[in-house]
Amino acid sequence: MFTVVLFLAALAAAGVVISLVLFFKKKQKPRTADIECFNLERSPKNPLISPDQRSYWEAEGTFNPAALLDDDGRIHLLYRAIGSDGMSRLGYASSADGLHFEERLSYPVYESSPGHDIPLEPLGIQEYNPILYPSGGGWSGCEDPRAVIIDNMVYMTYVAFGGWDSIRIALTSLPLADFKRGRWNWKKPVLISDPEMPAKNWVLFPKKINSKYAILKSVVPKIEISYVDSLDFIQSPIKSERLIGPQPGRKNYWDNIMRGAGAPPIYTRYGWLLLYHAIDTKDPDKYKLGAMLLDLKDPTKILHRGPLPLLSPEMHYENDGKPGVIYASGTVVKDDTLYVYYGGGDRHVCVARAPLKKLLSWLIEHGSVEK
């Protein structure tokens, strides 16, 4: 009888142990190595746009594009171009299918104005040297545009670079109807960032939030957003708490060094889809692309954040001018497909695609939930 009691007690204890193991195993977060990657599919047409050595204004680089989908279903790109003079200007190309850019203008559609968005004499130099001025290889001008369409207006933010002592966010706009017709009557730019704090990677939300326009200024150390009543009348500079340079990200993840936001957020029923750039200290020479979902009503809250990057610089055109760089600054959703337009190696315009629903499902299923 005593032996039977001991045997039953042993079984009970084993059951408790098994239950505890199963409980903690269920609660334990799956290892990143066990999670299936979700990779954007690169187009075999890459690179879509490359430097034109015959053109003074885009001979050195064509990269980091803004992207827009108009109401006729046409995709427009505004890409950063660096000329042989070291100036950054914006070029234009458009496509019916998002892959074949049959229209590419031979002239810049936007240029910085000395005294307006950059200093009168940037850096005080007379000769361009790409080694001394490595901001994408350029030494002055308008860099890294992002654009959205709100209420039939095209709003564009960009980095007004006038040397390392003058890195500001500029905002300009023009009516969508003029944009589609190639009437480049951009509104005089307004410098909206703090002159005392270098700023990059500011993006506009394409819809109002709580009846206000929203500007995402930083993804580290937290999602930082400013709200304004009008994008056309920003009177005083907007401040940011973000420190200069790369910032620490998530420990034990691929994005343990954070860089900044990519393209403007995309509205989905599950949240704002935000692409961002980050670096892994174990792979420090690669600028990778990740994704997160932000709360629709309060986008300072991260709902889900991908455990793995969506895209890493592996192709030759992503390791050309500046090796190891993928910089995604433009996206559109066309026929339920997400098109991600990015700069490869600070030199080429490229695109990668994915079904939007599949990306969102992967992000929600495998992405971490952050309070």
PDB file of N, CA, C and O in Angstrom, residues 29 35 219-223 247-251 253-259 274 276-278 290-294 302-308 362-370:
ATOM      1  N   LYS A  29       9.162  33.301 -25.470  1.00  0.00           N
ATOM      2  CA  LYS A  29       9.160  33.879 -26.798  1.00  0.00           C
ATOM      3  C   LYS A  29       9.995  33.028 -27.733  1.00  0.00           C
ATOM      4  O   LYS A  29      11.101  32.601 -27.377  1.00  0.00           O
ATOM      5  N   ILE A  35      12.105  31.704 -36.392  1.00  0.00           N
ATOM      6  CA  ILE A  35      11.063  32.433 -37.089  1.00  0.00           C
ATOM      7  C   ILE A  35      11.384  32.502 -38.578  1.00  0.00           C
ATOM      8  O   ILE A  35      12.510  32.815 -38.968  1.00  0.00           O
ATOM      9  N   VAL A 219      12.348  57.726 -34.326  1.00  0.00           N
ATOM     10  CA  VAL A 219      11.908  56.402 -33.864  1.00  0.00           C
ATOM     11  C   VAL A 219      12.704  55.950 -32.647  1.00  0.00           C
ATOM     12  O   VAL A 219      12.427  54.881 -32.088  1.00  0.00           O
ATOM     13  N   VAL A 220      13.697  56.725 -32.237  1.00  0.00           N
ATOM     14  CA  VAL A 220      14.475  56.426 -31.033  1.00  0.00           C
ATOM     15  C   VAL A 220      14.784  57.727 -30.296  1.00  0.00           C
ATOM     16  O   VAL A 220      14.957  58.769 -30.927  1.00  0.00           O
ATOM     17  N   PRO A 221      14.839  57.705 -28.968  1.00  0.00           N
ATOM     18  CA  PRO A 221      14.599  56.532 -28.100  1.00  0.00           C
ATOM     19  C   PRO A 221      13.129  56.145 -27.996  1.00  0.00           C
ATOM     20  O   PRO A 221      12.784  55.174 -27.358  1.00  0.00           O
ATOM     21  N   LYS A 222      12.270  56.935 -28.655  1.00  0.00           N
ATOM     22  CA  LYS A 222      10.842  56.625 -28.686  1.00  0.00           C
ATOM     23  C   LYS A 222      10.272  57.185 -29.984  1.00  0.00           C
ATOM     24  O   LYS A 222      10.913  57.978 -30.682  1.00  0.00           O
ATOM     25  N   ILE A 223       9.070  56.753 -30.319  1.00  0.00           N
ATOM     26  CA  ILE A 223       8.389  57.351 -31.461  1.00  0.00           C
ATOM     27  C   ILE A 223       7.993  58.772 -31.078  1.00  0.00           C
ATOM     28  O   ILE A 223       7.248  58.994 -30.122  1.00  0.00           O
ATOM     29  N   GLN A 247      21.359  55.548 -32.570  1.00  0.00           N
ATOM     30  CA  GLN A 247      20.959  55.372 -31.179  1.00  0.00           C
ATOM     31  C   GLN A 247      20.756  53.883 -30.879  1.00  0.00           C
ATOM     32  O   GLN A 247      20.449  53.092 -31.778  1.00  0.00           O
ATOM     33  N   PRO A 248      20.924  53.475 -29.613  1.00  0.00           N
ATOM     34  CA  PRO A 248      20.711  52.061 -29.262  1.00  0.00           C
ATOM     35  C   PRO A 248      19.282  51.621 -29.553  1.00  0.00           C
ATOM     36  O   PRO A 248      18.328  52.369 -29.332  1.00  0.00           O
ATOM     37  N   GLY A 249      19.141  50.405 -30.062  1.00  0.00           N
ATOM     38  CA  GLY A 249      17.832  49.838 -30.347  1.00  0.00           C
ATOM     39  C   GLY A 249      17.529  48.679 -29.422  1.00  0.00           C
ATOM     40  O   GLY A 249      17.903  48.691 -28.246  1.00  0.00           O
ATOM     41  N   ARG A 250      16.871  47.648 -29.959  1.00  0.00           N
ATOM     42  CA  ARG A 250      16.516  46.481 -29.143  1.00  0.00           C
ATOM     43  C   ARG A 250      17.729  45.586 -28.931  1.00  0.00           C
ATOM     44  O   ARG A 250      18.442  45.254 -29.874  1.00  0.00           O
ATOM     45  N   LYS A 251      17.941  45.171 -27.704  1.00  0.00           N
ATOM     46  CA  LYS A 251      19.024  44.244 -27.422  1.00  0.00           C
ATOM     47  C   LYS A 251      18.673  42.860 -27.973  1.00  0.00           C
ATOM     48  O   LYS A 251      17.522  42.447 -27.963  1.00  0.00           O
ATOM     49  N   TYR A 253      18.522  41.799 -30.908  1.00  0.00           N
ATOM     50  CA  TYR A 253      17.803  41.783 -32.175  1.00  0.00           C
ATOM     51  C   TYR A 253      18.703  42.377 -33.256  1.00  0.00           C
ATOM     52  O   TYR A 253      19.734  42.996 -32.971  1.00  0.00           O
ATOM     53  N   TRP A 254      18.250  42.227 -34.481  1.00  0.00           N
ATOM     54  CA  TRP A 254      19.010  42.740 -35.622  1.00  0.00           C
ATOM     55  C   TRP A 254      19.077  44.261 -35.643  1.00  0.00           C
ATOM     56  O   TRP A 254      19.974  44.843 -36.268  1.00  0.00           O
ATOM     57  N   ASP A 255      18.135  44.933 -34.984  1.00  0.00           N
ATOM     58  CA  ASP A 255      18.065  46.394 -35.012  1.00  0.00           C
ATOM     59  C   ASP A 255      18.560  47.012 -33.707  1.00  0.00           C
ATOM     60  O   ASP A 255      17.943  47.921 -33.169  1.00  0.00           O
ATOM     61  N   ASN A 256      19.696  46.511 -33.193  1.00  0.00           N
ATOM     62  CA  ASN A 256      20.204  47.029 -31.921  1.00  0.00           C
ATOM     63  C   ASN A 256      20.864  48.404 -32.059  1.00  0.00           C
ATOM     64  O   ASN A 256      21.180  49.037 -31.071  1.00  0.00           O
ATOM     65  N   ILE A 257      21.067  48.856 -33.289  1.00  0.00           N
ATOM     66  CA  ILE A 257      21.467  50.243 -33.540  1.00  0.00           C
ATOM     67  C   ILE A 257      20.460  50.836 -34.513  1.00  0.00           C
ATOM     68  O   ILE A 257      20.342  50.401 -35.656  1.00  0.00           O
ATOM     69  N   MET A 258      19.729  51.841 -34.057  1.00  0.00           N
ATOM     70  CA  MET A 258      18.658  52.419 -34.851  1.00  0.00           C
ATOM     71  C   MET A 258      19.144  53.653 -35.609  1.00  0.00           C
ATOM     72  O   MET A 258      19.895  54.470 -35.081  1.00  0.00           O
ATOM     73  N   ARG A 259      18.679  53.781 -36.852  1.00  0.00           N
ATOM     74  CA  ARG A 259      19.015  54.944 -37.661  1.00  0.00           C
ATOM     75  C   ARG A 259      17.834  55.907 -37.774  1.00  0.00           C
ATOM     76  O   ARG A 259      17.889  57.018 -37.276  1.00  0.00           O
ATOM     77  N   LEU A 274       5.116  51.299 -40.657  1.00  0.00           N
ATOM     78  CA  LEU A 274       6.286  52.167 -40.771  1.00  0.00           C
ATOM     79  C   LEU A 274       7.522  51.325 -41.071  1.00  0.00           C
ATOM     80  O   LEU A 274       7.843  50.387 -40.326  1.00  0.00           O
ATOM     81  N   TYR A 276      11.664  51.261 -41.374  1.00  0.00           N
ATOM     82  CA  TYR A 276      12.752  52.004 -40.736  1.00  0.00           C
ATOM     83  C   TYR A 276      14.092  51.340 -41.025  1.00  0.00           C
ATOM     84  O   TYR A 276      14.160  50.172 -41.422  1.00  0.00           O
ATOM     85  N   HIS A 277      15.163  52.097 -40.793  1.00  0.00           N
ATOM     86  CA  HIS A 277      16.518  51.622 -41.071  1.00  0.00           C
ATOM     87  C   HIS A 277      17.257  51.360 -39.765  1.00  0.00           C
ATOM     88  O   HIS A 277      17.120  52.111 -38.801  1.00  0.00           O
ATOM     89  N   ALA A 278      18.040  50.284 -39.760  1.00  0.00           N
ATOM     90  CA  ALA A 278      18.783  49.928 -38.549  1.00  0.00           C
ATOM     91  C   ALA A 278      20.019  49.114 -38.919  1.00  0.00           C
ATOM     92  O   ALA A 278      20.184  48.665 -40.062  1.00  0.00           O
ATOM     93  N   GLY A 290      13.650  47.430 -41.742  1.00  0.00           N
ATOM     94  CA  GLY A 290      12.698  46.713 -40.901  1.00  0.00           C
ATOM     95  C   GLY A 290      11.317  47.341 -40.964  1.00  0.00           C
ATOM     96  O   GLY A 290      11.095  48.334 -41.663  1.00  0.00           O
ATOM     97  N   ALA A 291      10.376  46.735 -40.205  1.00  0.00           N
ATOM     98  CA  ALA A 291       8.992  47.228 -40.225  1.00  0.00           C
ATOM     99  C   ALA A 291       8.384  47.151 -38.833  1.00  0.00           C
ATOM    100  O   ALA A 291       8.720  46.262 -38.036  1.00  0.00           O
ATOM    101  N   MET A 292       7.481  48.078 -38.559  1.00  0.00           N
ATOM    102  CA  MET A 292       6.712  48.067 -37.319  1.00  0.00           C
ATOM    103  C   MET A 292       5.318  48.585 -37.606  1.00  0.00           C
ATOM    104  O   MET A 292       5.082  49.277 -38.599  1.00  0.00           O
ATOM    105  N   LEU A 293       4.379  48.238 -36.718  1.00  0.00           N
ATOM    106  CA  LEU A 293       3.007  48.736 -36.798  1.00  0.00           C
ATOM    107  C   LEU A 293       2.764  49.674 -35.627  1.00  0.00           C
ATOM    108  O   LEU A 293       3.023  49.316 -34.470  1.00  0.00           O
ATOM    109  N   LEU A 294       2.243  50.858 -35.924  1.00  0.00           N
ATOM    110  CA  LEU A 294       1.949  51.850 -34.906  1.00  0.00           C
ATOM    111  C   LEU A 294       0.442  51.983 -34.731  1.00  0.00           C
ATOM    112  O   LEU A 294      -0.326  51.772 -35.674  1.00  0.00           O
ATOM    113  N   ILE A 302       3.976  51.475 -30.275  1.00  0.00           N
ATOM    114  CA  ILE A 302       4.352  50.416 -31.208  1.00  0.00           C
ATOM    115  C   ILE A 302       3.539  49.173 -30.868  1.00  0.00           C
ATOM    116  O   ILE A 302       3.613  48.655 -29.754  1.00  0.00           O
ATOM    117  N   LEU A 303       2.753  48.694 -31.816  1.00  0.00           N
ATOM    118  CA  LEU A 303       1.934  47.493 -31.607  1.00  0.00           C
ATOM    119  C   LEU A 303       2.703  46.215 -31.916  1.00  0.00           C
ATOM    120  O   LEU A 303       2.655  45.247 -31.153  1.00  0.00           O
ATOM    121  N   HIS A 304       3.379  46.196 -33.036  1.00  0.00           N
ATOM    122  CA  HIS A 304       4.160  45.031 -33.457  1.00  0.00           C
ATOM    123  C   HIS A 304       5.420  45.522 -34.158  1.00  0.00           C
ATOM    124  O   HIS A 304       5.381  46.505 -34.898  1.00  0.00           O
ATOM    125  N   ARG A 305       6.494  44.796 -33.925  1.00  0.00           N
ATOM    126  CA  ARG A 305       7.780  45.170 -34.505  1.00  0.00           C
ATOM    127  C   ARG A 305       8.474  43.918 -35.016  1.00  0.00           C
ATOM    128  O   ARG A 305       8.636  42.940 -34.272  1.00  0.00           O
ATOM    129  N   GLY A 306       8.839  43.892 -36.281  1.00  0.00           N
ATOM    130  CA  GLY A 306       9.371  42.696 -36.905  1.00  0.00           C
ATOM    131  C   GLY A 306      10.632  42.181 -36.244  1.00  0.00           C
ATOM    132  O   GLY A 306      11.530  42.965 -35.920  1.00  0.00           O
ATOM    133  N   PRO A 307      10.734  40.860 -36.041  1.00  0.00           N
ATOM    134  CA  PRO A 307      11.917  40.280 -35.399  1.00  0.00           C
ATOM    135  C   PRO A 307      13.114  40.189 -36.325  1.00  0.00           C
ATOM    136  O   PRO A 307      14.234  39.989 -35.861  1.00  0.00           O
ATOM    137  N   LEU A 308      12.889  40.327 -37.631  1.00  0.00           N
ATOM    138  CA  LEU A 308      13.952  40.189 -38.621  1.00  0.00           C
ATOM    139  C   LEU A 308      13.817  41.293 -39.667  1.00  0.00           C
ATOM    140  O   LEU A 308      12.719  41.827 -39.872  1.00  0.00           O
ATOM    141  N   TRP A 362       2.467  38.429 -41.230  1.00  0.00           N
ATOM    142  CA  TRP A 362       3.754  38.014 -40.653  1.00  0.00           C
ATOM    143  C   TRP A 362       4.153  38.937 -39.508  1.00  0.00           C
ATOM    144  O   TRP A 362       4.602  38.473 -38.457  1.00  0.00           O
ATOM    145  N   LEU A 363       3.960  40.229 -39.701  1.00  0.00           N
ATOM    146  CA  LEU A 363       4.348  41.191 -38.686  1.00  0.00           C
ATOM    147  C   LEU A 363       3.521  41.029 -37.417  1.00  0.00           C
ATOM    148  O   LEU A 363       4.051  41.077 -36.296  1.00  0.00           O
ATOM    149  N   ILE A 364       2.226  40.787 -37.577  1.00  0.00           N
ATOM    150  CA  ILE A 364       1.341  40.628 -36.413  1.00  0.00           C
ATOM    151  C   ILE A 364       1.603  39.304 -35.706  1.00  0.00           C
ATOM    152  O   ILE A 364       1.601  39.221 -34.471  1.00  0.00           O
ATOM    153  N   GLU A 365       1.850  38.248 -36.473  1.00  0.00           N
ATOM    154  CA  GLU A 365       2.065  36.930 -35.874  1.00  0.00           C
ATOM    155  C   GLU A 365       3.400  36.817 -35.173  1.00  0.00           C
ATOM    156  O   GLU A 365       3.499  36.246 -34.077  1.00  0.00           O
ATOM    157  N   HIS A 366       4.433  37.356 -35.773  1.00  0.00           N
ATOM    158  CA  HIS A 366       5.784  37.160 -35.242  1.00  0.00           C
ATOM    159  C   HIS A 366       6.386  38.395 -34.587  1.00  0.00           C
ATOM    160  O   HIS A 366       7.399  38.293 -33.885  1.00  0.00           O
ATOM    161  N   GLY A 367       5.788  39.572 -34.818  1.00  0.00           N
ATOM    162  CA  GLY A 367       6.358  40.778 -34.256  1.00  0.00           C
ATOM    163  C   GLY A 367       6.097  40.898 -32.774  1.00  0.00           C
ATOM    164  O   GLY A 367       5.069  40.462 -32.253  1.00  0.00           O
ATOM    165  N   SER A 368       7.048  41.492 -32.077  1.00  0.00           N
ATOM    166  CA  SER A 368       6.904  41.684 -30.645  1.00  0.00           C
ATOM    167  C   SER A 368       5.856  42.769 -30.371  1.00  0.00           C
ATOM    168  O   SER A 368       5.670  43.688 -31.166  1.00  0.00           O
ATOM    169  N   VAL A 369       5.174  42.628 -29.261  1.00  0.00           N
ATOM    170  CA  VAL A 369       4.195  43.625 -28.826  1.00  0.00           C
ATOM    171  C   VAL A 369       4.852  44.481 -27.753  1.00  0.00           C
ATOM    172  O   VAL A 369       5.309  43.961 -26.735  1.00  0.00           O
ATOM    173  N   GLU A 370       4.902  45.770 -27.962  1.00  0.00           N
ATOM    174  CA  GLU A 370       5.627  46.663 -27.042  1.00  0.00           C
ATOM    175  C   GLU A 370       4.648  47.591 -26.352  1.00  0.00           C
ATOM    176  O   GLU A 370       3.768  48.163 -26.977  1.00  0.00           O
TER     177      GLU A 370
END
